[in-house]
Coordinates of C-alpha atoms and ligand atoms in Angstrom, one line a residue:
X1 CA 42.5 -60.4 242.8
X2 CA 45.7 -60.9 241.2
X3 CA 48.3 -59.0 241.8
X4 CA 50.1 -59.9 238.4
X5 CA 49.5 -61.7 235.2
X6 CA 51.6 -64.1 234.3
X7 CA 52.4 -64.8 230.6
X8 CA 54.7 -67.5 229.3
X9 CA 57.0 -66.7 226.1
X10 CA 59.1 -69.5 225.0
X11 CA 59.3 -71.7 227.8
X12 CA 60.1 -68.8 230.4
X13 CA 57.0 -67.4 232.6
X14 CA 57.3 -63.7 233.2
X15 CA 55.1 -61.2 235.4
X16 CA 53.1 -58.3 234.9
X17 CA 52.1 -55.8 237.3
X18 CA 48.3 -55.0 237.1
X19 CA 46.9 -52.7 237.6
X20 CA 43.7 -50.8 238.8
X21 CA 41.2 -47.9 238.8
X22 CA 39.1 -46.3 241.3
X23 CA 36.3 -47.7 239.8
X24 CA 37.8 -50.9 239.6
X25 CA 38.9 -50.9 236.1
X26 CA 41.9 -53.8 235.4
X27 CA 44.9 -53.2 232.9
X28 CA 48.1 -55.3 233.1
X29 CA 51.2 -52.5 232.8
X30 CA 53.3 -54.2 229.7
X31 CA 55.4 -51.2 230.0
X32 CA 58.7 -53.9 230.8
X33 CA 57.5 -56.8 228.4
X34 CA 59.9 -56.1 225.3
X35 CA 63.1 -55.4 227.4
X36 CA 61.8 -58.9 229.4
X37 CA 60.9 -60.8 226.3
X38 CA 61.2 -59.2 223.5
X39 CA 57.7 -59.4 222.7
X40 CA 55.5 -56.1 221.8
X41 CA 51.7 -56.7 222.1
X42 CA 49.0 -55.9 218.8
X43 CA 46.4 -54.1 219.1
X44 CA 44.7 -52.5 215.4
X45 CA 43.4 -49.2 217.0
X46 CA 43.5 -49.5 220.1
X47 CA 40.3 -51.8 220.9
X48 CA 42.2 -53.3 223.9
X49 CA 44.2 -51.0 225.1
X50 CA 44.9 -48.4 227.9
X51 CA 47.0 -45.0 226.7
X52 CA 47.1 -43.6 230.4
X53 CA 45.5 -43.8 233.3
X54 CA 43.6 -40.4 233.7
X55 CA 41.1 -39.0 236.3
X56 CA 39.0 -36.5 233.6
X57 CA 36.0 -38.9 232.6
X58 CA 34.9 -42.6 233.7
X59 CA 32.1 -43.8 231.7
X60 CA 31.5 -47.3 231.5
X61 CA 30.0 -49.0 228.1
X62 CA 28.3 -52.0 229.0
X63 CA 26.7 -50.2 232.0
X64 CA 26.2 -47.3 229.6
X65 CA 27.4 -44.9 232.4
X66 CA 29.8 -41.4 231.5
X67 CA 31.3 -39.5 234.4
X68 CA 33.1 -36.4 234.4
X69 CA 35.7 -35.9 237.7
X70 CA 32.2 -38.3 239.3
X71 CA 30.2 -35.7 238.9
X72 CA 27.7 -38.1 236.4
X73 CA 26.3 -36.6 233.3
X74 CA 22.5 -36.8 233.7
X75 CA 23.5 -34.5 236.9
X76 CA 25.8 -31.8 234.3
X77 CA 23.7 -31.8 231.4
X78 CA 21.0 -30.7 233.9
X79 CA 21.5 -29.0 236.4
X80 CA 25.1 -27.1 234.4
X81 CA 26.3 -24.5 232.7
X82 CA 28.3 -25.2 230.4
X83 CA 31.9 -22.9 231.6
X84 CA 30.6 -24.3 234.9
X85 CA 31.5 -28.0 233.4
X86 CA 34.5 -26.7 231.8
X87 CA 36.2 -25.5 234.6
X88 CA 35.6 -28.8 236.6
X89 CA 37.1 -30.6 233.8
X90 CA 40.3 -28.5 233.6
X91 CA 41.0 -27.9 236.6
X92 CA 39.7 -31.0 238.7
X93 CA 36.6 -29.5 240.6
X94 CA 33.4 -27.6 240.4
X95 CA 34.1 -23.8 240.8
X96 CA 33.3 -21.6 243.4
X97 CA 30.7 -18.7 242.7
X98 CA 34.3 -16.8 242.9
X99 CA 35.8 -19.2 240.6
X100 CA 33.7 -19.2 238.1
X101 CA 33.7 -15.3 237.7
X102 CA 37.0 -15.2 237.3
X103 CA 37.1 -17.5 234.9
X104 CA 34.3 -16.6 233.0
X105 CA 35.9 -12.9 232.7
X106 CA 39.2 -14.3 232.0
X107 CA 37.5 -15.8 229.1
X108 CA 35.1 -12.4 228.0
X109 CA 38.7 -11.1 228.2
X110 CA 39.9 -12.2 224.8
X111 CA 37.3 -13.5 222.4
X112 CA 38.0 -10.7 220.0
X113 CA 40.6 -12.5 217.4
X114 CA 43.9 -10.4 215.9
X115 CA 42.1 -8.5 212.7
X116 CA 44.6 -9.8 210.3
X117 CA 43.0 -13.4 210.6
X118 CA 39.6 -11.9 209.3
X119 CA 41.5 -11.7 206.1
X120 CA 42.3 -15.2 206.2
X121 CA 38.1 -16.1 205.6
X122 CA 38.9 -14.2 202.5
X123 CA 41.4 -16.7 200.8
X124 CA 38.9 -19.5 201.6
X125 CA 36.0 -20.7 198.7
X126 CA 32.5 -19.4 199.5
X127 CA 31.6 -23.3 200.0
X128 CA 34.7 -24.2 202.4
X129 CA 33.5 -26.9 204.7
X130 CA 33.9 -25.0 208.2
X131 CA 35.7 -28.2 210.0
X132 CA 38.6 -27.1 207.4
X133 CA 38.6 -23.1 207.8
X134 CA 38.5 -24.3 212.0
X135 CA 41.4 -26.3 212.1
X136 CA 43.8 -24.3 210.4
X137 CA 42.7 -21.0 212.1
X138 CA 43.0 -22.6 215.4
X139 CA 46.5 -23.7 213.8
X140 CA 47.2 -20.5 213.2
X141 CA 46.0 -19.0 216.5
X142 CA 49.7 -19.8 217.0
X143 CA 51.6 -17.5 215.1
X144 CA 49.6 -14.1 216.9
X145 CA 51.4 -15.6 220.2
X146 CA 54.7 -16.7 220.0
X147 CA 54.3 -17.5 223.7
X148 CA 52.4 -20.4 223.2
X149 CA 55.0 -22.3 221.4
X150 CA 56.8 -23.3 224.6
X151 CA 53.6 -24.6 226.0
X152 CA 55.3 -26.1 229.5
X153 CA 57.0 -22.1 230.6
X154 CA 54.6 -21.8 233.5
X155 CA 51.0 -21.8 234.8
X156 CA 49.8 -18.5 234.5
X157 CA 51.2 -18.5 231.1
X158 CA 49.7 -22.4 229.8
X159 CA 46.8 -21.0 231.7
X160 CA 46.7 -17.9 229.8
X161 CA 47.0 -20.0 226.6
X162 CA 43.9 -21.8 227.5
X163 CA 41.5 -19.1 228.0
X164 CA 42.6 -17.5 225.2
X165 CA 41.2 -20.6 223.1
X166 CA 38.3 -21.3 224.7
X167 CA 37.4 -17.6 224.1
X168 CA 38.4 -17.7 220.7
X169 CA 36.7 -20.8 219.3
X170 CA 33.2 -19.7 219.4
X171 CA 34.7 -16.3 217.6
X172 CA 36.4 -17.9 214.7
X173 CA 33.9 -20.8 214.2
X174 CA 30.8 -17.8 213.9
X175 CA 32.7 -16.6 211.6
X176 CA 33.7 -19.5 209.7
X177 CA 29.7 -19.7 209.4
X178 CA 29.4 -15.9 208.1
X179 CA 31.7 -16.1 206.2
X180 CA 30.0 -19.1 203.6
X181 CA 26.7 -16.9 203.4
X182 CA 28.8 -14.3 202.5
X183 CA 27.1 -12.2 205.7
X184 CA 28.9 -9.6 207.7
X185 CA 30.7 -10.8 210.6
X186 CA 29.6 -10.4 213.7
X187 CA 31.5 -9.0 216.7
X188 CA 31.9 -11.1 220.6
X189 CA 29.3 -9.6 223.1
X190 CA 30.5 -9.5 226.0
X191 CA 27.2 -9.1 228.5
X192 CA 26.5 -11.9 227.0
X193 CA 27.0 -15.4 228.3
X194 CA 28.6 -18.1 226.5
X195 CA 26.5 -19.9 224.8
X196 CA 24.1 -17.1 223.8
X197 CA 27.3 -14.7 222.6
X198 CA 27.9 -17.6 219.9
X199 CA 24.3 -17.7 218.6
X200 CA 24.4 -14.1 218.8
X201 CA 28.0 -14.8 216.4
X202 CA 25.9 -16.5 214.4
X203 CA 22.8 -15.3 213.7
X204 CA 22.8 -11.7 214.5
X205 CA 22.8 -9.2 212.2
X206 CA 24.4 -5.8 212.4
X207 CA 20.7 -4.1 211.1
X208 CA 18.6 -5.5 213.3
X209 CA 18.2 -5.9 217.6
X210 CA 19.0 -9.6 218.6
X211 CA 16.6 -12.0 220.1
X212 CA 17.2 -15.3 221.4
X213 CA 14.9 -17.8 222.2
X214 CA 15.7 -18.8 226.1
X215 CA 14.8 -22.6 225.1
X216 CA 17.2 -22.4 222.6
X217 CA 20.2 -21.3 224.8
X218 CA 19.2 -23.5 227.0
X219 CA 19.7 -26.6 224.5
X220 CA 23.1 -25.9 223.7
X221 CA 24.1 -25.7 227.1
X222 CA 23.3 -29.0 227.3
X223 CA 24.1 -30.4 223.7
X224 CA 28.3 -28.6 224.3
X225 CA 28.2 -30.3 228.4
X226 CA 27.4 -33.9 226.5
X227 CA 30.0 -33.3 224.0
X228 CA 32.5 -31.6 226.4
X229 CA 34.8 -35.0 227.3
X230 CA 34.9 -38.9 226.4
X231 CA 37.9 -40.5 227.8
X232 CA 40.3 -41.3 225.3
X233 CA 38.4 -41.3 221.8
X234 CA 40.0 -41.1 218.2
X235 CA 40.3 -36.8 218.5
X236 CA 40.8 -36.8 222.2
X237 CA 43.8 -39.2 221.9
X238 CA 45.4 -37.5 218.8
X239 CA 45.1 -34.2 220.9
X240 CA 47.3 -36.4 223.3
X241 CA 49.6 -37.5 221.0
X242 CA 49.9 -34.8 219.1
X243 CA 50.8 -32.3 222.6
X244 CA 53.5 -35.6 223.5
X245 CA 56.0 -34.2 221.2
X246 CA 55.4 -30.6 223.1
X247 CA 53.5 -29.2 220.5
X248 CA 52.1 -25.8 221.0
X249 CA 47.9 -26.8 222.6
X250 CA 46.9 -24.4 219.1
X251 CA 48.3 -27.0 217.3
X252 CA 47.3 -29.9 219.3
X253 CA 44.1 -28.7 218.8
X254 CA 43.9 -28.1 215.9
X255 CA 44.7 -32.1 215.1
X256 CA 42.3 -32.9 217.3
X257 CA 40.2 -31.1 215.5
X258 CA 40.5 -33.1 212.2
X259 CA 40.0 -36.3 214.4
X260 CA 37.0 -35.2 214.9
X261 CA 35.8 -34.5 211.3
X262 CA 35.8 -37.8 210.5
X263 CA 32.2 -39.4 209.1
X264 CA 33.4 -42.2 212.1
X265 CA 33.8 -40.0 214.8
X266 CA 32.6 -36.5 215.4
X267 CA 31.2 -36.5 211.5
X268 CA 28.6 -38.4 212.3
X269 CA 26.4 -36.2 213.4
X270 CA 26.3 -34.1 209.9
X271 CA 26.0 -37.5 208.3
X272 CA 23.4 -38.6 210.2
X273 CA 21.2 -35.6 208.8
X274 CA 21.6 -36.5 205.6
X275 CA 21.5 -40.3 205.8
X276 CA 17.7 -39.2 207.5
X277 CA 17.0 -36.8 204.8
X278 CA 18.1 -39.3 202.2
X279 CA 15.3 -41.7 203.8
X280 CA 12.5 -39.4 203.5
X281 CA 13.7 -38.0 200.2
X282 CA 13.3 -42.2 199.0
X283 CA 9.9 -43.0 200.5
X284 CA 10.7 -42.9 204.3
X285 CA 11.0 -46.9 203.9
X286 CA 12.8 -47.3 207.1
X287 CA 13.3 -51.6 207.0
X288 CA 14.3 -51.0 203.5
X289 CA 17.7 -48.4 205.3
X290 CA 18.1 -51.2 207.9
X291 CA 18.3 -54.0 205.2
X292 CA 21.1 -51.7 203.7
X293 CA 23.4 -51.1 206.8
X294 CA 23.1 -55.2 207.4
X295 CA 24.3 -56.3 204.4
X296 CA 27.7 -56.6 203.6
X297 CA 27.6 -56.3 200.1
X298 CA 26.1 -53.2 200.8
X299 CA 28.8 -49.4 202.1
X300 CA 25.6 -48.2 203.9
X301 CA 25.9 -48.3 207.7
X302 CA 23.2 -46.7 210.0
X303 CA 24.9 -43.6 211.0
X304 CA 25.0 -42.3 214.5
X305 CA 24.5 -46.5 215.5
X306 CA 27.5 -48.6 217.3
X307 CA 29.8 -46.9 219.5
X308 CA 33.0 -48.5 220.6
X309 CA 33.2 -48.5 224.1
X310 CA 28.9 -48.0 224.7
X311 CA 27.9 -51.8 224.6
X312 CA 24.0 -50.9 225.4
X313 CA 22.3 -47.1 225.8
X314 CA 25.0 -44.1 225.0
X315 CA 23.4 -42.3 227.6
X316 CA 24.3 -38.8 225.8
X317 CA 21.6 -40.3 223.6
X318 CA 19.1 -40.8 226.3
X319 CA 19.3 -37.2 227.3
X320 CA 19.3 -35.6 223.7
X321 CA 16.3 -38.0 222.9
X322 CA 14.5 -36.3 225.4
X323 CA 15.6 -32.9 225.2
X324 CA 14.5 -33.1 221.3
X325 CA 10.6 -34.0 221.8
X326 CA 11.2 -31.4 224.7
X327 CA 12.9 -28.6 222.9
X328 CA 11.3 -29.3 218.7
X329 CA 7.1 -28.7 221.1
X330 CA 8.6 -25.6 222.7
X331 CA 9.4 -24.4 219.7
X332 CA 6.9 -25.3 218.0
X333 CA 9.2 -27.3 214.8
X334 CA 7.5 -30.7 213.8
X335 CA 10.7 -32.5 212.1
X336 CA 9.6 -35.5 210.0
X337 CA 12.5 -36.5 210.1
X338 CA 12.9 -37.1 214.2
X339 CA 10.0 -39.3 213.5
X340 CA 12.3 -41.4 210.5
X341 CA 14.2 -41.1 213.4
X342 CA 12.5 -42.9 216.1
X343 CA 11.2 -45.7 213.5
X344 CA 15.1 -46.3 212.5
X345 CA 16.2 -46.9 216.3
X346 CA 12.8 -48.9 217.3
X347 CA 12.8 -51.4 213.8
X348 CA 17.0 -51.6 214.7
X349 CA 16.9 -52.1 218.5
X350 CA 14.4 -54.7 217.4
X351 CA 16.5 -56.8 215.2
X352 CA 19.1 -59.5 216.1
X353 CA 21.9 -58.1 213.5
X354 CA 22.1 -54.8 215.7
X355 CA 20.9 -57.0 219.1
X356 CA 24.1 -59.3 218.7
X357 CA 27.0 -56.3 217.7
X358 CA 24.9 -54.4 220.6
X359 CA 24.7 -51.6 218.4
X360 CA 22.7 -48.6 219.7
X361 CA 21.9 -44.7 218.9
X362 CA 25.5 -42.9 220.0
X363 CA 25.0 -39.5 220.3
X364 CA 25.2 -38.3 217.0
X365 CA 22.1 -39.9 216.2
X366 CA 19.6 -36.8 218.2
X367 CA 21.4 -34.4 218.4
X368 CA 21.6 -32.9 215.0
X369 CA 17.6 -33.3 215.1
X370 CA 18.6 -31.0 218.1
X371 CA 20.9 -28.7 215.9
X372 CA 18.6 -28.0 212.7
X373 CA 16.0 -27.0 215.3
X374 CA 17.7 -23.9 216.1
X375 CA 19.2 -23.1 212.8
X376 CA 22.6 -24.7 212.7
X377 CA 23.2 -25.2 209.5
X378 CA 24.4 -29.1 208.9
X379 CA 28.0 -27.9 207.8
X380 CA 28.2 -26.3 211.2
X381 CA 27.8 -29.7 212.9
X382 CA 30.5 -30.8 213.7
X383 CA 31.4 -27.8 214.8
X384 CA 29.4 -27.7 217.5
X385 CA 31.1 -31.1 218.1
X386 CA 34.0 -29.5 218.3
X387 CA 32.4 -26.3 221.0
X388 CA 31.2 -28.9 223.3
X389 CA 34.9 -30.8 222.4
X390 CA 37.4 -28.7 223.2
X391 CA 37.1 -28.5 227.2
X392 CA 38.0 -32.0 227.2
X393 CA 40.3 -32.4 224.7
X394 CA 42.5 -28.8 226.4
X395 CA 42.0 -31.4 230.2
X396 CA 43.3 -34.6 228.9
X397 CA 46.3 -32.6 227.2
X398 CA 46.8 -30.3 230.6
X399 CA 46.9 -34.1 232.4
X400 CA 49.7 -35.2 230.3
X401 CA 51.6 -32.2 230.4
X402 CA 51.3 -31.7 233.6
X403 CA 51.8 -35.9 234.7
X404 CA 55.0 -35.1 232.1
X405 CA 54.1 -38.3 229.7
X406 CA 56.5 -39.5 227.2
X407 CA 56.3 -38.9 223.8
X408 CA 53.9 -41.3 222.0
X409 CA 55.1 -43.7 220.0
X410 CA 53.3 -47.0 219.7
X411 CA 55.7 -50.4 217.9
X412 CA 55.0 -52.1 215.4
X413 CA 55.5 -56.2 213.9
X414 CA 57.0 -55.3 210.4
X415 CA 55.0 -57.8 207.1
X416 CA 57.2 -56.5 204.2
X417 CA 59.6 -57.6 202.4
X418 CA 63.1 -59.1 204.1
X419 CA 66.6 -57.5 202.3
X420 CA 67.1 -57.9 199.6
X421 CA 70.0 -55.7 197.0
X422 CA 68.9 -52.8 194.7
X423 CA 68.7 -53.9 191.5
X424 CA 69.6 -51.7 188.5
X425 CA 66.8 -50.3 186.6
X426 CA 67.4 -51.3 183.6
X427 CA 68.0 -55.4 185.3
X428 CA 64.4 -54.9 186.3
Ligands
LIG501 C1 31.3 -41.1 218.4 O1 34.7 -43.2 220.9 C2 34.4 -42.1 221.6 O2 33.7 -41.9 222.7 C3 33.6 -41.3 220.1 C4 32.8 -40.2 220.6 C5 33.4 -39.3 221.3 O3 32.1 -38.5 222.4 O4 34.5 -39.1 221.6 O5 31.6 -41.3 221.1 C6 32.3 -39.6 219.3 O6 31.9 -40.8 217.2 C7 30.4 -42.0 218.0 C8 30.4 -43.0 216.7 C9 30.0 -41.6 215.5 N1 30.3 -42.9 214.8 C10 29.1 -43.4 213.5 O7 28.0 -43.2 214.0 C11 29.3 -43.8 213.2 C12 28.5 -45.2 212.4 N2 29.4 -46.1 213.4 C13 29.9 -47.0 213.3 O8 31.2 -47.2 211.7 C14 30.6 -47.5 214.4 O9 29.9 -48.4 215.3 C15 32.2 -46.9 215.7 C16 32.9 -46.8 213.9 C17 30.8 -45.8 215.5 C18 32.9 -47.9 216.1 O10 33.4 -49.0 215.7 P1 34.0 -50.3 215.6 O11 33.8 -50.0 218.0 O12 35.3 -50.3 215.2 O13 33.5 -51.1 215.2 P2 33.2 -52.2 213.9 O14 33.3 -50.9 213.3 O15 34.0 -53.7 213.6 O16 32.1 -52.6 214.2 C19 31.4 -54.1 214.9 C20 30.0 -54.9 213.7 C21 30.7 -55.4 212.3 O17 29.9 -56.4 211.7 P3 30.7 -57.6 211.8 O18 32.5 -57.3 211.1 O19 31.0 -57.8 213.3 O20 29.8 -58.3 211.4 O21 29.3 -53.9 213.7 C22 28.9 -53.9 212.4 C23 30.1 -53.8 211.9 O22 30.0 -53.9 210.2 N3 28.8 -52.6 212.3 C24 27.3 -51.7 212.4 C25 27.5 -50.6 212.6 N4 28.6 -49.4 213.2 C26 29.0 -51.7 213.5 N5 27.3 -52.5 211.3 C27 26.3 -51.0 210.8 N6 25.8 -49.9 211.3 C28 26.4 -48.8 211.0 N7 26.5 -48.0 212.2

């Protein structure tokens, strides 16, 4: 394997170092290219550009492989708890029982939100989208905890800020839902585990005893693990670049929430259900809608299909699809949208257009079916994605700050008007 890459420009040959990762991924280190040659590289959308070296998540798009800190997602989804995986991503290895207990107890100490923040909810319109509420609320945490403003002050302060964020996001997410239903807010219960406490704050009412089917808790635990990190995706890259300016963790994650909201990214899970409902309302003719997805003149895309990296099955979609059948049958739920989703997948995967472009179901294609079955409302789906992705954002931010990476500032190629003189308005 070459140790360097040679590039010839204007008759001169430049040698650039080759970087090889632990899973044999290869890159050309171009950090000195402009100083040496005056040239920069151009890669709109960073489709072929590595932004960093990371030890958190490995994915192989061709083979459909996803590992968190070396552990296969299939094993973690089946055997771990979400907070155990959060600890693994953030601190680098699976916790011992004493470490996990300390992590969970620290988080339980911070699940309450400053009472003044409750008043913020009164200012939102009743039908405010919870992602807009959540990104504002998470950024506002920085105003209640000024010690978070210097993220690198001390390891202890950094850890406190991290634990506060993991503890308070579920409370704020559940309260944004309660606010949209004009139901009373439910305060966190520290005798419940992380997932059950979130479901309690979402669905309990002060007038009755709360109980939840363990199938639902287990399904949500699995979904959150599957969403926990995904290397340098759009929202994680946003977190890394915002955090690289030394912005505090709360406003950095708030930026990640905003990026995730986009329908091409985490917002796709909501779009998938709305798409399936539209197809069902239209009579369920999947052939018609697959044809629309292929028609360049038609803006319709098959939401939940395709991926920038996976050119094979998204391993998370494989697990979620299986969980769909399992959870719905255990809950006795028969959702016609699942049948439409399966038909859509079958037709698409046999179609040359999708095969030629390696378009497979991604993590968002089936996740909404389970969220719907466990009672999560559609406009909360992307909030669920954010809840799952939070440990990944934190881990990537922590790695970037601890590696003292420079502020992110890409270059460009200017293609606008060249030098010209100002023209007085009377002469234009
Ligand atoms: C997530 O990056 C991550 O890791 C993200 C994520 C994570 O965990 O963080 O995995 C989560 O965001 C999953 C993706 C959710 N988004 C969707 O499901 C929206 C629908 N998918 C697409 O918009 C698209 O596939 C993307 C955005 C996911 C990927 O887009 P790319 O890599 O920029 O690919 P592209 O848009 O250039 O598409 C290549 C071709 C094009 O056709 P041609 O120009 O070659 O003729 O495939 C076509 C596209 O038109 N295409 C689709 C399609 N997705 C791509 N055609 C129809 N339906 C689709 N869904």
